Amino acid sequence: MMRKLPPLLLALIVLCFLIYFLYGIYFGSFGANAENVMTFFRITESQQGVIMTVQSIGCIMMTIFLGLFGERINKLKGLLFGLFFMGLASVLIGTMSMYLSVGTGYILMLLFSLIGGVGYVSIDLLMNGAIADIYPKEKTTLLPLTHAFYGTGSMLSPLFVTAMTNPALPQTFSKPYLLHGILSLGLCIVCAVVMTRARPLTPYEDSASMHASAARNPAEIFSDIRAWLFLLCSLLYSCFQIGLGAWLPQYVQQMQGASYVLSNTMLSLYFAGALMMRLLSPLMYRKLSVLAFYIISNLLSSAVFLIFLFIELSSLARCALIVMMGILQGCSFPGLFILCGNIFPQRTASASALIVLGISISTCVAPAVIGRMIETVGYRLPMLSITIALVLSVANLFLIQKIGKRAAI
């Protein structure tokens, strides 16, 4: 049961939901907008992957910094910082078509994407820790719900992109970015007001003891072998998730003959399934532990995806499988944050950083590698490779479970 929260803390969690929603829109648009971006800049699949690789460079730098020093900062200010830079990057990308012609501006796109990466990774790193700090008794309920809003943004982003773009007019790739940036910067102003007023009700009003503890050994959790296993688990899972999000629309167009609209709709269906599970997760966790649910759901999900890849089915059946995959995948990222945070409860920012560092490394490598594989061997082998990564992610959690106690390297 959740305690009765003061109005300012209720307003704060609603704003956290909205921040994650816009983060989901930003990140989920990448795959849906891939064809338009490649056409406008006249780039190949591997160059398209490099955009996410460059984003991830900023992600990795911020992840390492916040992983070591995130406990010393006011996480609410950090969230505001991340929202501002994500919104700024969206506005910068969204105005590119106003002064660039088709086939130019790729380097600028990389630079603006780097700014966006710094912004959204700050949100991803600090949101989980902030909720664990401010709502410690409610985190098992609120974290999946927060990620549900990310899932809602991810689910709607392909429809958002499809509605605002036209493959025949590649310059329209910028429209979704511009609207997203305006909304993000507007929300930034509201957040600044509410977060300032809510601060006395949070641990960040008087956090001297927390800072002192954090300052003693900022790299403390990295002496535990489970931290490295969680990092590997996150990296492997992210290879699957990012590969799917970035290339599923192109896969179903090229390999299954789907239309532009249907291919983006499939991605929305996947995120719709994920959203359903995130909303139901508080009930699921009453029946199964977070660990057991992660293992079971991801093994089943890998089997469903193999059916999707290798068995000839109707479009309706494929859509049903994609929804089923989303349902099975829905709690995976929130589950990793909860599991890692439970092991390192005094280092919530560092624990979140482990998971996000895995995401950032995979974002740095996976899109470009998968894009290159697609150019050389086609779509099916890369999709099979990310499925294997998903199974290996589950295997790492088995190792973490067997260790059972703190084990210094």
CSV table of C-alpha atoms in Angstrom, one decimal:
chain,number,residue,atom,x,y,z
A,1,MET,CA,0.0,0.0,0.0
A,2,MET,CA,1.3,3.5,-0.8
A,3,ARG,CA,1.3,6.1,1.9
A,4,LYS,CA,-0.7,9.3,1.4
A,5,LEU,CA,1.7,11.7,-0.3
A,6,PRO,CA,1.8,15.5,0.2
A,7,PRO,CA,0.5,17.5,-2.8
A,8,LEU,CA,3.9,18.7,-3.8
A,9,LEU,CA,5.3,15.1,-3.8
A,10,LEU,CA,2.3,14.0,-5.9
A,11,ALA,CA,3.0,16.9,-8.3
A,12,LEU,CA,6.7,15.9,-8.4
A,13,ILE,CA,6.0,12.3,-9.3
A,14,VAL,CA,3.6,13.4,-12.1
A,15,LEU,CA,6.4,15.6,-13.5
A,16,CYS,CA,8.8,12.6,-13.3
A,17,PHE,CA,6.3,10.6,-15.3
A,18,LEU,CA,6.1,13.4,-17.9
A,19,ILE,CA,9.9,13.7,-18.2
A,20,TYR,CA,10.2,10.0,-18.8
A,21,PHE,CA,7.3,10.2,-21.3
A,22,LEU,CA,9.2,12.8,-23.4
A,23,TYR,CA,12.4,10.7,-23.0
A,24,GLY,CA,10.5,7.7,-24.5
A,25,ILE,CA,9.3,9.9,-27.4
A,26,TYR,CA,12.9,11.1,-28.1
A,27,PHE,CA,14.5,7.7,-27.9
A,28,GLY,CA,11.7,5.7,-29.6
A,29,SER,CA,11.7,8.1,-32.6
A,30,PHE,CA,15.1,6.9,-33.8
A,31,GLY,CA,14.0,3.7,-35.4
A,32,ALA,CA,10.7,5.1,-36.8
A,33,ASN,CA,12.5,8.1,-38.3
A,34,ALA,CA,15.4,6.1,-39.7
A,35,GLU,CA,14.3,6.0,-43.3
A,36,ASN,CA,13.6,9.8,-43.4
A,37,VAL,CA,16.9,10.6,-41.7
A,38,MET,CA,18.9,8.4,-44.1
A,39,THR,CA,17.2,9.9,-47.1
A,40,PHE,CA,17.6,13.5,-45.9
A,41,PHE,CA,21.3,13.2,-45.1
A,42,ARG,CA,21.9,10.6,-47.9
A,43,ILE,CA,23.6,8.2,-45.5
A,44,THR,CA,23.9,4.4,-45.3
A,45,GLU,CA,22.6,2.1,-42.5
A,46,SER,CA,26.0,2.0,-40.8
A,47,GLN,CA,26.2,5.8,-40.9
A,48,GLN,CA,22.7,6.0,-39.4
A,49,GLY,CA,24.0,3.7,-36.6
A,50,VAL,CA,26.9,6.1,-36.0
A,51,ILE,CA,24.4,8.7,-34.9
A,52,MET,CA,23.5,6.6,-31.9
A,53,THR,CA,27.1,5.7,-31.4
A,54,VAL,CA,28.0,9.4,-31.1
A,55,GLN,CA,25.0,10.0,-28.8
A,56,SER,CA,26.4,7.2,-26.6
A,57,ILE,CA,29.8,8.9,-26.2
A,58,GLY,CA,28.1,11.7,-24.2
A,59,CYS,CA,26.1,9.0,-22.4
A,60,ILE,CA,29.2,7.1,-21.3
A,61,MET,CA,31.0,10.2,-20.1
A,62,MET,CA,28.0,11.3,-18.0
A,63,THR,CA,27.4,7.8,-16.8
A,64,ILE,CA,30.9,7.4,-15.4
A,65,PHE,CA,30.8,10.9,-13.8
A,66,LEU,CA,27.4,10.3,-12.2
A,67,GLY,CA,28.2,6.8,-11.3
A,68,LEU,CA,31.1,8.1,-9.2
A,69,PHE,CA,29.6,11.4,-7.9
A,70,GLY,CA,25.9,11.2,-8.4
A,71,GLU,CA,25.2,10.8,-4.7
A,72,ARG,CA,26.7,14.2,-4.0
A,73,ILE,CA,24.3,16.1,-6.2
A,74,ASN,CA,20.7,17.1,-5.9
A,75,LYS,CA,19.1,14.6,-8.3
A,76,LEU,CA,16.2,16.9,-9.0
A,77,LYS,CA,18.6,19.5,-10.4
A,78,GLY,CA,20.2,16.8,-12.4
A,79,LEU,CA,16.9,15.8,-13.9
A,80,LEU,CA,16.2,19.5,-14.8
A,81,PHE,CA,19.6,19.6,-16.5
A,82,GLY,CA,18.9,16.5,-18.5
A,83,LEU,CA,15.5,17.7,-19.6
A,84,PHE,CA,16.9,21.0,-20.7
A,85,PHE,CA,19.6,19.5,-22.9
A,86,MET,CA,17.4,16.9,-24.4
A,87,GLY,CA,14.9,19.6,-25.3
A,88,LEU,CA,17.7,21.8,-26.7
A,89,ALA,CA,19.0,19.0,-28.9
A,90,SER,CA,15.5,18.4,-30.2
A,91,VAL,CA,15.1,22.0,-31.1
A,92,LEU,CA,18.5,22.2,-32.8
A,93,ILE,CA,17.7,19.0,-34.9
A,94,GLY,CA,14.2,20.2,-35.5
A,95,THR,CA,15.4,23.4,-37.2
A,96,MET,CA,18.0,21.8,-39.4
A,97,SER,CA,15.8,21.5,-42.4
A,98,MET,CA,15.1,25.3,-42.3
A,99,TYR,CA,18.7,26.1,-43.3
A,100,LEU,CA,20.1,22.9,-44.8
A,101,SER,CA,19.6,21.2,-48.2
A,102,VAL,CA,19.2,17.5,-48.7
A,103,GLY,CA,22.5,15.7,-48.5
A,104,THR,CA,24.2,18.1,-46.1
A,105,GLY,CA,24.5,18.6,-42.4
A,106,TYR,CA,25.4,15.0,-41.2
A,107,ILE,CA,28.2,16.3,-39.0
A,108,LEU,CA,25.9,18.8,-37.4
A,109,MET,CA,23.4,16.0,-36.8
A,110,LEU,CA,26.1,14.0,-35.0
A,111,LEU,CA,26.9,17.1,-32.8
A,112,PHE,CA,23.3,17.8,-31.9
A,113,SER,CA,22.8,14.1,-31.2
A,114,LEU,CA,25.7,14.2,-28.8
A,115,ILE,CA,24.0,17.0,-26.8
A,116,GLY,CA,20.8,14.9,-26.8
A,117,GLY,CA,22.7,11.9,-25.4
A,118,VAL,CA,24.1,14.0,-22.5
A,119,GLY,CA,20.5,15.1,-21.8
A,120,TYR,CA,18.6,11.9,-21.9
A,121,VAL,CA,21.2,9.8,-20.1
A,122,SER,CA,21.1,12.3,-17.2
A,123,ILE,CA,17.4,11.7,-17.0
A,124,ASP,CA,17.8,7.9,-17.2
A,125,LEU,CA,20.6,7.9,-14.6
A,126,LEU,CA,19.1,10.1,-12.0
A,127,MET,CA,15.3,9.3,-12.3
A,128,ASN,CA,15.6,5.9,-10.7
A,129,GLY,CA,17.8,7.1,-7.9
A,130,ALA,CA,15.6,10.1,-7.2
A,131,ILE,CA,12.5,8.0,-6.9
A,132,ALA,CA,14.3,5.5,-4.7
A,133,ASP,CA,15.5,8.4,-2.5
A,134,ILE,CA,12.3,10.4,-2.3
A,135,TYR,CA,9.8,7.5,-2.3
A,136,PRO,CA,11.7,4.6,-0.7
A,137,LYS,CA,8.5,2.7,0.5
A,138,GLU,CA,6.8,3.2,-2.8
A,139,LYS,CA,9.7,2.5,-5.2
A,140,THR,CA,8.6,-1.0,-6.2
A,141,THR,CA,5.3,0.5,-7.4
A,142,LEU,CA,6.5,3.9,-8.7
A,143,LEU,CA,9.6,2.7,-10.7
A,144,PRO,CA,7.6,0.4,-13.0
A,145,LEU,CA,4.9,3.1,-13.4
A,146,THR,CA,7.6,5.7,-14.3
A,147,HIS,CA,9.0,3.3,-16.9
A,148,ALA,CA,5.4,2.8,-18.1
A,149,PHE,CA,5.4,6.4,-19.1
A,150,TYR,CA,8.7,5.8,-21.0
A,151,GLY,CA,6.9,2.9,-22.6
A,152,THR,CA,4.0,5.1,-23.5
A,153,GLY,CA,6.3,7.6,-25.2
A,154,SER,CA,8.1,4.8,-27.0
A,155,MET,CA,4.7,3.3,-28.1
A,156,LEU,CA,3.4,6.6,-29.4
A,157,SER,CA,6.7,7.8,-31.0
A,158,PRO,CA,6.4,5.7,-34.2
A,159,LEU,CA,2.8,7.0,-34.7
A,160,PHE,CA,4.0,10.5,-33.8
A,161,VAL,CA,6.7,10.2,-36.4
A,162,THR,CA,4.5,8.7,-39.0
A,163,ALA,CA,1.8,11.4,-38.6
A,164,MET,CA,4.3,14.3,-38.9
A,165,THR,CA,6.7,13.0,-41.6
A,166,ASN,CA,6.4,12.0,-45.3
A,167,PRO,CA,9.0,9.7,-46.9
A,168,ALA,CA,8.5,11.5,-50.2
A,169,LEU,CA,9.6,14.8,-48.4
A,170,PRO,CA,12.7,13.8,-46.4
A,171,GLN,CA,13.0,17.3,-44.9
A,172,THR,CA,10.0,16.5,-42.8
A,173,PHE,CA,12.2,14.3,-40.6
A,174,SER,CA,12.8,17.4,-38.5
A,175,LYS,CA,9.2,18.1,-37.6
A,176,PRO,CA,8.8,15.5,-34.7
A,177,TYR,CA,12.1,16.8,-33.2
A,178,LEU,CA,11.0,20.4,-33.2
A,179,LEU,CA,7.6,19.7,-31.5
A,180,HIS,CA,9.3,17.4,-29.0
A,181,GLY,CA,11.9,20.1,-28.2
A,182,ILE,CA,9.2,22.8,-27.6
A,183,LEU,CA,7.3,20.5,-25.3
A,184,SER,CA,10.5,19.5,-23.4
A,185,LEU,CA,11.6,23.1,-22.8
A,186,GLY,CA,8.1,24.1,-21.7
A,187,LEU,CA,8.0,21.3,-19.2
A,188,CYS,CA,11.5,22.4,-18.0
A,189,ILE,CA,10.0,25.7,-16.8
A,190,VAL,CA,7.2,23.9,-14.8
A,191,CYS,CA,9.7,21.5,-13.3
A,192,ALA,CA,12.0,24.3,-12.1
A,193,VAL,CA,9.1,25.8,-10.1
A,194,VAL,CA,7.7,22.6,-8.6
A,195,MET,CA,11.1,21.0,-7.8
A,196,THR,CA,12.2,24.2,-6.0
A,197,ARG,CA,9.1,24.2,-3.8
A,198,ALA,CA,9.2,20.4,-3.2
A,199,ARG,CA,12.9,20.3,-2.2
A,200,PRO,CA,12.2,20.7,1.6
A,201,LEU,CA,10.2,17.5,1.5
A,202,THR,CA,13.0,15.5,-0.1
A,203,PRO,CA,16.3,14.1,1.2
A,204,TYR,CA,18.1,16.8,-0.8
A,205,GLU,CA,17.2,19.6,1.6
A,206,ASP,CA,19.7,18.3,4.2
A,207,SER,CA,21.9,15.8,2.6
A,208,ALA,CA,25.2,16.5,4.3
A,209,SER,CA,25.5,13.0,5.8
A,210,MET,CA,24.6,11.5,2.4
A,211,HIS,CA,27.3,13.5,0.8
A,212,ALA,CA,29.8,12.6,3.4
A,213,SER,CA,29.1,8.9,2.9
A,214,ALA,CA,29.3,9.2,-0.8
A,215,ALA,CA,32.6,11.1,-0.7
A,216,ARG,CA,34.3,8.4,1.3
A,217,ASN,CA,34.5,6.0,-1.5
A,218,PRO,CA,32.7,6.9,-4.7
A,219,ALA,CA,33.8,3.8,-6.5
A,220,GLU,CA,32.7,1.5,-3.7
A,221,ILE,CA,30.3,-0.7,-5.6
A,222,PHE,CA,32.8,-1.5,-8.3
A,223,SER,CA,34.7,-3.7,-5.8
A,224,ASP,CA,31.7,-6.1,-5.8
A,225,ILE,CA,31.8,-8.6,-8.7
A,226,ARG,CA,28.0,-8.4,-8.9
A,227,ALA,CA,28.3,-4.8,-10.1
A,228,TRP,CA,30.3,-6.0,-13.1
A,229,LEU,CA,27.8,-8.8,-13.8
A,230,PHE,CA,24.9,-6.3,-13.7
A,231,LEU,CA,26.9,-4.1,-16.1
A,232,LEU,CA,27.3,-7.1,-18.5
A,233,CYS,CA,23.7,-8.1,-18.0
A,234,SER,CA,22.5,-4.6,-18.9
A,235,LEU,CA,24.8,-4.4,-21.9
A,236,LEU,CA,23.6,-7.7,-23.4
A,237,TYR,CA,19.9,-6.9,-22.8
A,238,SER,CA,20.4,-3.4,-24.3
A,239,CYS,CA,21.9,-4.9,-27.4
A,240,PHE,CA,18.6,-6.7,-27.9
A,241,GLN,CA,16.4,-3.7,-27.0
A,242,ILE,CA,18.3,-1.1,-29.0
A,243,GLY,CA,18.7,-3.4,-32.0
A,244,LEU,CA,15.0,-4.1,-32.0
A,245,GLY,CA,14.0,-0.5,-31.6
A,246,ALA,CA,16.4,0.8,-34.2
A,247,TRP,CA,15.9,-1.8,-36.9
A,248,LEU,CA,12.6,-3.6,-36.5
A,249,PRO,CA,10.7,-1.2,-38.9
A,250,GLN,CA,13.3,-1.6,-41.6
A,251,TYR,CA,13.4,-5.4,-41.0
A,252,VAL,CA,9.7,-5.9,-41.5
A,253,GLN,CA,9.8,-3.6,-44.6
A,254,GLN,CA,12.7,-5.3,-46.3
A,255,MET,CA,12.2,-9.0,-45.2
A,256,GLN,CA,8.4,-9.2,-44.8
A,257,GLY,CA,7.2,-6.7,-47.3
A,258,ALA,CA,5.4,-4.5,-44.9
A,259,SER,CA,4.5,-0.9,-45.7
A,260,TYR,CA,6.0,2.1,-44.1
A,261,VAL,CA,2.9,2.7,-41.9
A,262,LEU,CA,2.6,-1.0,-40.9
A,263,SER,CA,6.3,-1.3,-40.1
A,264,ASN,CA,6.1,1.7,-37.7
A,265,THR,CA,2.8,0.4,-36.3
A,266,MET,CA,4.5,-2.9,-35.4
A,267,LEU,CA,7.0,-1.0,-33.3
A,268,SER,CA,4.2,0.8,-31.6
A,269,LEU,CA,2.5,-2.5,-30.9
A,270,TYR,CA,5.7,-3.8,-29.3
A,271,PHE,CA,5.8,-0.8,-26.9
A,272,ALA,CA,2.1,-1.0,-26.3
A,273,GLY,CA,2.6,-4.6,-25.0
A,274,ALA,CA,5.5,-3.3,-22.8
A,275,LEU,CA,3.3,-0.6,-21.5
A,276,MET,CA,0.5,-3.1,-20.5
A,277,MET,CA,3.0,-5.1,-18.5
A,278,ARG,CA,4.5,-2.1,-16.8
A,279,LEU,CA,1.1,-1.1,-15.6
A,280,LEU,CA,0.4,-4.6,-14.4
A,281,SER,CA,3.8,-5.2,-12.8
A,282,PRO,CA,2.9,-4.2,-9.2
A,283,LEU,CA,0.4,-7.1,-9.3
A,284,MET,CA,2.8,-9.5,-11.0
A,285,TYR,CA,5.5,-8.8,-8.4
A,286,ARG,CA,3.0,-10.1,-5.7
A,287,LYS,CA,3.1,-13.5,-7.4
A,288,LEU,CA,6.7,-13.7,-8.6
A,289,SER,CA,10.0,-12.0,-7.4
A,290,VAL,CA,11.5,-9.4,-9.7
A,291,LEU,CA,14.4,-11.8,-10.4
A,292,ALA,CA,12.2,-14.8,-11.3
A,293,PHE,CA,10.0,-12.7,-13.5
A,294,TYR,CA,13.0,-11.2,-15.4
A,295,ILE,CA,14.4,-14.7,-16.1
A,296,ILE,CA,11.1,-16.3,-17.1
A,297,SER,CA,9.8,-13.5,-19.3
A,298,ASN,CA,13.0,-12.9,-21.2
A,299,LEU,CA,13.5,-16.6,-22.0
A,300,LEU,CA,9.9,-16.8,-23.3
A,301,SER,CA,10.4,-13.5,-25.2
A,302,SER,CA,13.5,-14.9,-27.0
A,303,ALA,CA,11.4,-18.0,-28.1
A,304,VAL,CA,8.6,-15.8,-29.4
A,305,PHE,CA,11.0,-13.6,-31.4
A,306,LEU,CA,12.6,-16.7,-33.0
A,307,ILE,CA,9.1,-17.7,-34.2
A,308,PHE,CA,8.6,-14.2,-35.5
A,309,LEU,CA,11.9,-14.4,-37.5
A,310,PHE,CA,11.8,-17.9,-38.9
A,311,ILE,CA,8.2,-19.0,-39.4
A,312,GLU,CA,6.0,-17.7,-42.2
A,313,LEU,CA,2.9,-16.1,-40.7
A,314,SER,CA,0.2,-13.6,-41.7
A,315,SER,CA,0.6,-9.9,-40.9
A,316,LEU,CA,-2.0,-10.2,-38.2
A,317,ALA,CA,-0.2,-13.1,-36.5
A,318,ARG,CA,3.1,-11.2,-36.6
A,319,CYS,CA,1.5,-8.2,-35.0
A,320,ALA,CA,0.1,-10.5,-32.2
A,321,LEU,CA,3.6,-11.9,-31.7
A,322,ILE,CA,5.1,-8.4,-31.4
A,323,VAL,CA,2.5,-7.5,-28.8
A,324,MET,CA,3.3,-10.7,-26.9
A,325,MET,CA,7.0,-9.8,-27.0
A,326,GLY,CA,6.3,-6.4,-25.6
A,327,ILE,CA,4.3,-7.8,-22.8
A,328,LEU,CA,7.1,-10.2,-21.9
A,329,GLN,CA,9.7,-7.5,-22.2
A,330,GLY,CA,7.8,-4.7,-20.4
A,331,CYS,CA,9.4,-5.0,-16.9
A,332,SER,CA,13.0,-5.9,-17.9
A,333,PHE,CA,14.6,-2.5,-17.6
A,334,PRO,CA,12.7,-1.5,-14.4
A,335,GLY,CA,13.5,-5.0,-13.1
A,336,LEU,CA,17.2,-4.4,-13.6
A,337,PHE,CA,17.1,-1.1,-11.9
A,338,ILE,CA,15.2,-2.5,-8.9
A,339,LEU,CA,17.5,-5.6,-8.6
A,340,CYS,CA,20.7,-3.5,-8.7
A,341,GLY,CA,19.3,-0.9,-6.4
A,342,ASN,CA,18.3,-3.5,-3.8
A,343,ILE,CA,21.9,-4.8,-3.7
A,344,PHE,CA,23.4,-1.3,-3.4
A,345,PRO,CA,20.7,0.6,-1.5
A,346,GLN,CA,23.1,3.3,-0.3
A,347,ARG,CA,24.4,4.0,-3.8
A,348,THR,CA,21.2,4.5,-5.8
A,349,ALA,CA,22.9,6.8,-8.4
A,350,SER,CA,25.8,4.4,-8.7
A,351,ALA,CA,23.5,1.4,-9.0
A,352,SER,CA,21.5,3.2,-11.7
A,353,ALA,CA,24.8,4.2,-13.4
A,354,LEU,CA,25.7,0.5,-13.8
A,355,ILE,CA,22.6,-0.3,-15.7
A,356,VAL,CA,22.8,2.9,-17.8
A,357,LEU,CA,26.5,2.4,-18.5
A,358,GLY,CA,25.5,-1.0,-20.0
A,359,ILE,CA,22.9,0.7,-22.1
A,360,SER,CA,25.3,3.4,-23.2
A,361,ILE,CA,28.1,1.0,-24.2
A,362,SER,CA,25.6,-1.1,-26.2
A,363,THR,CA,24.2,2.1,-27.8
A,364,CYS,CA,27.8,3.0,-28.8
A,365,VAL,CA,28.4,-0.4,-30.4
A,366,ALA,CA,25.2,-2.1,-31.3
A,367,PRO,CA,23.5,0.3,-33.9
A,368,ALA,CA,26.7,0.8,-36.0
A,369,VAL,CA,27.6,-2.9,-35.8
A,370,ILE,CA,24.1,-4.1,-36.7
A,371,GLY,CA,23.9,-1.5,-39.5
A,372,ARG,CA,27.2,-2.8,-40.9
A,373,MET,CA,26.0,-6.4,-40.6
A,374,ILE,CA,22.8,-5.5,-42.4
A,375,GLU,CA,24.8,-4.0,-45.3
A,376,THR,CA,27.0,-7.1,-45.6
A,377,VAL,CA,24.8,-10.2,-44.7
A,378,GLY,CA,21.2,-8.8,-44.6
A,379,TYR,CA,18.8,-8.5,-41.8
A,380,ARG,CA,18.1,-12.0,-40.4
A,381,LEU,CA,21.5,-12.8,-38.9
A,382,PRO,CA,21.8,-9.5,-36.9
A,383,MET,CA,18.3,-10.1,-35.5
A,384,LEU,CA,19.3,-13.6,-34.5
A,385,SER,CA,22.5,-12.2,-32.8
A,386,ILE,CA,20.5,-9.8,-30.6
A,387,THR,CA,18.3,-12.7,-29.6
A,388,ILE,CA,21.3,-14.6,-28.4
A,389,ALA,CA,22.4,-11.5,-26.4
A,390,LEU,CA,19.0,-11.6,-24.7
A,391,VAL,CA,19.5,-15.2,-23.5
A,392,LEU,CA,23.1,-14.4,-22.3
A,393,SER,CA,21.7,-11.5,-20.3
A,394,VAL,CA,19.4,-14.0,-18.4
A,395,ALA,CA,22.5,-16.3,-17.9
A,396,ASN,CA,24.3,-13.4,-16.1
A,397,LEU,CA,21.5,-13.0,-13.6
A,398,PHE,CA,21.8,-16.7,-12.8
A,399,LEU,CA,25.4,-16.0,-11.9
A,400,ILE,CA,24.5,-13.0,-9.7
A,401,GLN,CA,21.9,-15.2,-7.9
A,402,LYS,CA,24.5,-17.9,-7.2
A,403,ILE,CA,27.1,-15.5,-5.8
A,404,GLY,CA,24.6,-14.7,-3.1
A,405,LYS,CA,26.8,-12.6,-0.9
A,406,ARG,CA,29.2,-9.6,-1.3
A,407,ALA,CA,32.3,-10.8,-3.1
A,408,ALA,CA,35.2,-8.4,-3.6
A,409,ILE,CA,37.3,-8.8,-6.8
